[in-house]
Amino acid sequence: MSSDQDLSVGQLAARSGMRVSALHFYERRGLITSRRTTGNQRRYDRSVLRRVAVIGAAQRAGIPLATVARAFAELPSDGVPDQADWQRLSAAWQQEIDKRIAQLEHLRDRLDGCIGCGCLSLAACGFVNPDDAAGSRGIRSTLLDPDPPI
Ligand code: FES
């Protein structure tokens, strides 16, 4: 049952600053939900604005959508993050951001040796193949991440 307070996808996009295509994507991923009118148009409860705000903040911080989905799954039954939820989520995500910063600083330090080199040596370049990690995965290993972040 829709109410007069519900938002169309265009209204949700205008209020949240998200593109309509992004909202549809988040809905396909189960991060937000809508109801359908008798004319089969989407209608969003106003509380979805808060979920979209959290998704936007997470995206700006580089938090994967899968992580956001797991966090939303742990919210109380109404699924609307309140102030305490946001404090808990942002604290957990700060740890993840700190970890990424440390990884990037490590990569930057390795890259220093590559500047002006260009050898891309699998044996010698600490940036292309750090610690010969590809070699340790066997003869058919690749340099592609087998478990990329979402
Ligand atoms: S490109 Fe030569 S050491 Fe990295």
mmCIF file of N, CA, C and O in Angstrom, residues 14 18 24 26 28 34 77 111-112 140 145-147:
data_model
loop_
_atom_site.group_PDB
_atom_site.id
_atom_site.type_symbol
_atom_site.label_atom_id
_atom_site.label_comp_id
_atom_site.label_asym_id
_atom_site.label_seq_id
_atom_site.Cartn_x
_atom_site.Cartn_y
_atom_site.Cartn_z
ATOM 1 N N ALA A 14 16.178 13.104 -6.962
ATOM 2 C CA ALA A 14 16.350 14.543 -6.725
ATOM 3 C C ALA A 14 16.706 14.825 -5.271
ATOM 4 O O ALA A 14 17.571 15.652 -4.980
ATOM 5 N N MET A 18 21.384 11.141 -6.136
ATOM 6 C CA MET A 18 21.827 9.955 -6.876
ATOM 7 C C MET A 18 21.158 9.935 -8.252
ATOM 8 O O MET A 18 20.063 10.469 -8.427
ATOM 9 N N HIS A 24 18.247 2.285 -9.259
ATOM 10 C CA HIS A 24 17.790 0.986 -9.785
ATOM 11 C C HIS A 24 18.829 -0.097 -9.494
ATOM 12 O O HIS A 24 18.485 -1.229 -9.142
ATOM 13 N N TYR A 26 21.019 -0.135 -7.006
ATOM 14 C CA TYR A 26 20.983 -0.458 -5.569
ATOM 15 C C TYR A 26 19.774 -1.338 -5.248
ATOM 16 O O TYR A 26 19.857 -2.225 -4.395
ATOM 17 N N ARG A 28 18.354 -3.492 -7.359
ATOM 18 C CA ARG A 28 18.657 -4.852 -7.848
ATOM 19 C C ARG A 28 19.577 -5.587 -6.887
ATOM 20 O O ARG A 28 19.505 -6.800 -6.746
ATOM 21 N N SER A 34 11.323 -1.051 -3.011
ATOM 22 C CA SER A 34 10.210 -0.173 -3.390
ATOM 23 C C SER A 34 8.931 -0.997 -3.447
ATOM 24 O O SER A 34 8.974 -2.231 -3.408
ATOM 25 N N SER A 77 14.494 -4.573 12.349
ATOM 26 C CA SER A 77 13.538 -5.029 11.346
ATOM 27 C C SER A 77 13.080 -3.942 10.374
ATOM 28 O O SER A 77 12.784 -4.223 9.222
ATOM 29 N N LEU A 111 56.301 1.363 -5.477
ATOM 30 C CA LEU A 111 56.296 2.042 -6.768
ATOM 31 C C LEU A 111 57.495 2.966 -6.922
ATOM 32 O O LEU A 111 57.973 3.179 -8.034
ATOM 33 N N ASP A 112 57.995 3.478 -5.803
ATOM 34 C CA ASP A 112 59.148 4.385 -5.865
ATOM 35 C C ASP A 112 60.292 3.775 -6.673
ATOM 36 O O ASP A 112 60.952 4.459 -7.448
ATOM 37 N N ARG A 140 50.439 -21.996 -13.441
ATOM 38 C CA ARG A 140 49.358 -21.390 -14.229
ATOM 39 C C ARG A 140 48.812 -20.135 -13.546
ATOM 40 O O ARG A 140 47.753 -19.670 -13.891
ATOM 41 N N ASP A 145 43.812 -10.512 -9.633
ATOM 42 C CA ASP A 145 43.326 -10.837 -8.297
ATOM 43 C C ASP A 145 42.209 -11.868 -8.429
ATOM 44 O O ASP A 145 41.189 -11.614 -9.060
ATOM 45 N N PRO A 146 42.375 -13.074 -7.850
ATOM 46 C CA PRO A 146 41.338 -14.097 -7.973
ATOM 47 C C PRO A 146 40.105 -13.784 -7.156
ATOM 48 O O PRO A 146 39.066 -14.400 -7.334
ATOM 49 N N ASP A 147 40.202 -12.841 -6.245
ATOM 50 C CA ASP A 147 39.069 -12.514 -5.395
ATOM 51 C C ASP A 147 38.934 -11.003 -5.302
ATOM 52 O O ASP A 147 39.156 -10.416 -4.241
#
